[in-house]
mmCIF file of C-alpha atoms in Angstrom:
data_model
loop_
_atom_site.group_PDB
_atom_site.id
_atom_site.type_symbol
_atom_site.label_atom_id
_atom_site.label_comp_id
_atom_site.label_asym_id
_atom_site.label_seq_id
_atom_site.Cartn_x
_atom_site.Cartn_y
_atom_site.Cartn_z
ATOM 1 C CA VAL A 16 -123.074 -40.565 14.242
ATOM 2 C CA HIS A 17 -119.712 -40.127 15.928
ATOM 3 C CA GLY A 18 -117.851 -43.319 16.782
ATOM 4 C CA ALA A 19 -120.101 -45.664 14.802
ATOM 5 C CA ARG A 20 -118.313 -47.516 12.028
ATOM 6 C CA ALA A 21 -119.336 -46.766 8.469
ATOM 7 C CA MET A 22 -120.751 -50.287 8.031
ATOM 8 C CA ASP A 23 -123.167 -49.858 10.941
ATOM 9 C CA ASP A 24 -126.631 -49.011 9.742
ATOM 10 C CA ASP A 25 -129.556 -47.500 11.561
ATOM 11 C CA LEU A 26 -131.666 -50.566 12.445
ATOM 12 C CA LEU A 27 -134.915 -48.575 12.467
ATOM 13 C CA ALA A 28 -136.181 -50.312 9.296
ATOM 14 C CA HIS A 29 -135.861 -53.670 11.082
ATOM 15 C CA ILE A 30 -137.849 -52.741 14.202
ATOM 16 C CA ASP A 31 -141.191 -54.519 14.549
ATOM 17 C CA THR A 32 -143.130 -51.347 15.381
ATOM 18 C CA ARG A 33 -146.310 -53.283 16.228
ATOM 19 C CA GLY A 34 -144.470 -55.055 19.041
ATOM 20 C CA VAL A 35 -142.674 -52.099 20.660
ATOM 21 C CA GLU A 36 -143.784 -51.711 24.256
ATOM 22 C CA VAL A 37 -143.137 -48.972 26.801
ATOM 23 C CA LEU A 38 -143.947 -49.175 30.505
ATOM 24 C CA ASN A 39 -144.303 -46.138 32.786
ATOM 25 C CA ALA A 40 -144.375 -43.415 30.139
ATOM 26 C CA THR A 41 -146.813 -40.511 30.170
ATOM 27 C CA ASP A 42 -147.887 -41.588 26.676
ATOM 28 C CA ASP A 43 -147.938 -45.213 25.422
ATOM 29 C CA GLY A 44 -146.966 -44.003 21.951
ATOM 30 C CA ALA A 45 -144.099 -41.862 23.247
ATOM 31 C CA TRP A 46 -141.524 -44.391 22.020
ATOM 32 C CA THR A 47 -142.080 -43.137 18.455
ATOM 33 C CA LYS A 48 -140.853 -39.699 19.567
ATOM 34 C CA ILE A 49 -137.409 -41.049 20.470
ATOM 35 C CA LEU A 50 -137.069 -44.003 18.087
ATOM 36 C CA ALA A 51 -138.707 -43.036 14.772
ATOM 37 C CA ALA A 52 -136.684 -41.209 12.125
ATOM 38 C CA GLY A 53 -137.734 -37.606 11.774
ATOM 39 C CA GLU A 54 -139.423 -37.470 15.160
ATOM 40 C CA ARG A 55 -136.284 -38.412 17.104
ATOM 41 C CA ASP A 56 -134.454 -35.567 15.346
ATOM 42 C CA GLN A 57 -136.762 -32.934 16.853
ATOM 43 C CA ASP A 58 -135.456 -31.496 20.104
ATOM 44 C CA THR A 59 -138.976 -30.816 21.388
ATOM 45 C CA LEU A 60 -140.203 -34.432 21.321
ATOM 46 C CA GLU A 61 -139.322 -36.761 24.181
ATOM 47 C CA LEU A 62 -140.409 -39.752 26.213
ATOM 48 C CA VAL A 63 -141.121 -38.793 29.842
ATOM 49 C CA THR A 64 -141.712 -41.297 32.633
ATOM 50 C CA ASP A 65 -145.019 -41.195 34.443
ATOM 51 C CA ASP A 66 -144.934 -42.262 38.106
ATOM 52 C CA ASP A 67 -141.206 -42.326 38.924
ATOM 53 C CA GLU A 68 -137.784 -42.178 37.255
ATOM 54 C CA THR A 69 -137.850 -45.719 35.807
ATOM 55 C CA CYS A 70 -139.053 -46.820 32.394
ATOM 56 C CA ILE A 71 -138.888 -50.007 30.314
ATOM 57 C CA LEU A 72 -138.767 -49.920 26.526
ATOM 58 C CA SER A 73 -138.899 -53.262 24.694
ATOM 59 C CA VAL A 74 -137.829 -53.115 21.038
ATOM 60 C CA PRO A 75 -138.431 -56.253 18.920
ATOM 61 C CA PHE A 76 -136.891 -56.693 15.478
ATOM 62 C CA THR A 77 -138.356 -58.315 12.378
ATOM 63 C CA THR A 78 -135.118 -60.256 11.832
ATOM 64 C CA ASN A 79 -132.124 -61.197 13.943
ATOM 65 C CA VAL A 80 -129.695 -58.289 14.263
ATOM 66 C CA LYS A 81 -126.236 -57.551 15.648
ATOM 67 C CA PRO A 82 -126.409 -54.137 17.310
ATOM 68 C CA THR A 83 -122.981 -52.532 17.655
ATOM 69 C CA HIS A 84 -123.862 -49.076 19.002
ATOM 70 C CA VAL A 85 -126.749 -47.237 20.588
ATOM 71 C CA VAL A 86 -127.224 -43.501 20.772
ATOM 72 C CA ILE A 87 -129.069 -42.284 23.860
ATOM 73 C CA VAL A 88 -129.734 -38.605 24.379
ATOM 74 C CA GLY A 89 -131.462 -37.373 27.513
ATOM 75 C CA GLY A 90 -134.261 -34.888 27.284
ATOM 76 C CA GLY A 91 -133.886 -31.199 27.856
ATOM 77 C CA THR A 92 -137.153 -30.336 29.533
ATOM 78 C CA ASN A 93 -137.715 -27.184 31.575
ATOM 79 C CA ASP A 94 -139.792 -29.089 34.158
ATOM 80 C CA PRO A 95 -137.849 -29.155 37.481
ATOM 81 C CA ASP A 96 -139.304 -32.605 38.301
ATOM 82 C CA VAL A 97 -137.873 -34.150 35.107
ATOM 83 C CA SER A 98 -134.220 -34.774 34.189
ATOM 84 C CA ALA A 99 -132.210 -36.737 31.626
ATOM 85 C CA CYS A 100 -131.604 -40.478 31.995
ATOM 86 C CA ALA A 101 -128.434 -41.602 33.768
ATOM 87 C CA VAL A 102 -128.201 -45.391 34.114
ATOM 88 C CA VAL A 103 -129.639 -47.553 31.338
ATOM 89 C CA LYS A 104 -129.546 -51.353 31.532
ATOM 90 C CA VAL A 105 -129.820 -53.193 28.217
ATOM 91 C CA PHE A 106 -131.165 -56.757 28.072
ATOM 92 C CA VAL A 107 -130.949 -59.093 25.064
ATOM 93 C CA ASN A 108 -133.809 -61.375 23.973
ATOM 94 C CA LYS A 109 -135.873 -60.829 27.144
ATOM 95 C CA PRO A 110 -139.036 -59.233 25.739
ATOM 96 C CA SER A 111 -141.385 -59.402 28.722
ATOM 97 C CA LEU A 112 -139.380 -58.082 31.652
ATOM 98 C CA GLY A 113 -141.105 -56.192 34.459
ATOM 99 C CA PHE A 114 -139.618 -53.577 36.762
ATOM 100 C CA GLU A 115 -138.694 -56.021 39.525
ATOM 101 C CA GLU A 116 -136.961 -58.363 37.054
ATOM 102 C CA CYS A 117 -135.029 -55.504 35.443
ATOM 103 C CA ALA A 118 -133.835 -54.309 38.825
ATOM 104 C CA LYS A 119 -132.645 -57.808 39.868
ATOM 105 C CA LYS A 120 -131.404 -59.444 36.645
ATOM 106 C CA THR A 121 -127.951 -58.935 35.202
ATOM 107 C CA PRO A 122 -128.184 -57.018 31.913
ATOM 108 C CA ALA A 123 -126.100 -57.673 28.814
ATOM 109 C CA GLN A 124 -124.635 -54.207 29.393
ATOM 110 C CA THR A 125 -125.137 -51.218 31.672
ATOM 111 C CA LEU A 126 -124.696 -47.788 30.124
ATOM 112 C CA ASP A 127 -123.946 -44.589 32.021
ATOM 113 C CA ALA A 128 -125.835 -42.050 29.933
ATOM 114 C CA SER A 129 -124.392 -39.157 31.926
ATOM 115 C CA GLU A 130 -120.889 -40.302 30.820
ATOM 116 C CA GLY A 131 -122.061 -40.938 27.265
ATOM 117 C CA ALA A 132 -123.378 -37.394 26.953
ATOM 118 C CA ARG A 133 -119.763 -36.280 26.490
ATOM 119 C CA ASP A 134 -119.492 -38.503 23.396
ATOM 120 C CA GLY A 135 -122.750 -37.364 21.817
ATOM 121 C CA GLY A 136 -124.638 -40.179 23.526
ATOM 122 C CA VAL A 137 -122.890 -42.901 21.484
ATOM 123 C CA PHE A 138 -122.255 -46.191 23.273
ATOM 124 C CA GLU A 139 -120.351 -49.112 21.816
ATOM 125 C CA LEU A 140 -122.014 -52.409 22.682
ATOM 126 C CA ASP A 141 -120.214 -55.554 23.836
ATOM 127 C CA LYS A 142 -119.618 -57.601 20.680
ATOM 128 C CA THR A 143 -120.171 -60.952 22.387
ATOM 129 C CA ALA A 144 -123.307 -60.001 24.323
ATOM 130 C CA PHE A 145 -125.179 -58.493 21.377
ATOM 131 C CA ASP A 146 -125.082 -61.270 18.810
ATOM 132 C CA ASN A 147 -128.187 -62.764 17.171
ATOM 133 C CA VAL A 148 -130.575 -60.293 18.839
ATOM 134 C CA ARG A 149 -134.325 -60.484 18.305
ATOM 135 C CA THR A 150 -135.370 -58.078 21.108
ATOM 136 C CA LEU A 151 -133.598 -55.321 23.033
ATOM 137 C CA THR A 152 -135.091 -54.197 26.328
ATOM 138 C CA PHE A 153 -133.931 -50.863 27.728
ATOM 139 C CA TYR A 154 -134.433 -50.260 31.444
ATOM 140 C CA PHE A 155 -134.001 -46.588 32.258
ATOM 141 C CA GLU A 156 -133.086 -47.065 35.900
ATOM 142 C CA SER A 157 -132.239 -43.564 37.109
ATOM 143 C CA ASN A 158 -131.713 -39.977 36.035
ATOM 144 C CA VAL A 159 -128.980 -37.376 36.443
ATOM 145 C CA GLY A 160 -130.944 -34.970 38.619
ATOM 146 C CA ASP A 161 -132.375 -37.536 41.032
ATOM 147 C CA THR A 162 -135.764 -36.079 40.111
ATOM 148 C CA GLU A 163 -139.153 -37.781 40.186
ATOM 149 C CA ARG A 164 -139.305 -38.372 36.446
ATOM 150 C CA THR A 165 -136.907 -39.122 33.574
ATOM 151 C CA SER A 166 -136.773 -37.806 30.030
ATOM 152 C CA VAL A 167 -135.256 -39.391 26.899
ATOM 153 C CA ARG A 168 -135.091 -37.427 23.653
ATOM 154 C CA ARG A 169 -133.387 -39.877 21.273
ATOM 155 C CA LEU A 170 -132.677 -43.582 21.031
ATOM 156 C CA GLU A 171 -130.947 -44.882 17.930
ATOM 157 C CA ILE A 172 -129.880 -48.500 17.484
ATOM 158 C CA ARG A 173 -127.065 -49.086 14.997
ATOM 159 C CA GLY A 174 -125.632 -52.348 13.681
ATOM 160 C CA ARG A 175 -126.411 -54.856 10.974
ATOM 161 C CA THR A 176 -128.764 -57.700 10.224
ATOM 162 C CA MET A 177 -127.704 -61.302 10.692
ATOM 163 C CA ASP A 178 -128.246 -62.415 7.120
ATOM 164 C CA ALA A 179 -126.685 -65.082 4.917
ATOM 165 C CA ALA A 180 -123.814 -62.780 3.975
ATOM 166 C CA ASP A 181 -122.683 -62.688 7.612
ATOM 167 C CA VAL A 182 -122.693 -66.484 7.836
ATOM 168 C CA ASN A 183 -120.668 -66.810 4.633
ATOM 169 C CA GLN A 184 -117.967 -64.520 6.035
ATOM 170 C CA LEU A 185 -117.265 -66.812 8.978
ATOM 171 C CA LYS A 186 -113.969 -68.662 8.821
ATOM 172 C CA LYS A 187 -113.456 -72.239 9.913
ATOM 173 C CA CYS A 188 -111.449 -72.763 13.091
#
């Protein structure tokens, strides 16, 4: 992945797949198409919103993590009513957010996926806002074509776990 440091690992192995939740997708299991290794690498698989352009994807982890980058790639569907995601708000440790809360609350970071497309969809995350993370909630707020529905083809979360080795590397002030 371009821009991600060599020490950043794909955090897929640390995702609690039983707890992943998606709201407003045409298929409740569609998150596996964009998040799971193998499936997310296929250009034909994507998550498409159902009723409008917004979607919420809640991703819990089995251990505390420190995400440093996310890769978000919009879908490339031929449907004129569907276009790639544009604005994505990312919330930390807020696992049960609804659409109204996502629209009103301040996220840990807002990503402009249309800008990120130029960098292969790689976004560096704010180091201070993404520390000791147990759940990431992605709110796909809008799309690039101002169409009725949004498509996401890939979501990759990169970083490291917050294990004992990290604690031991801290220096006293």
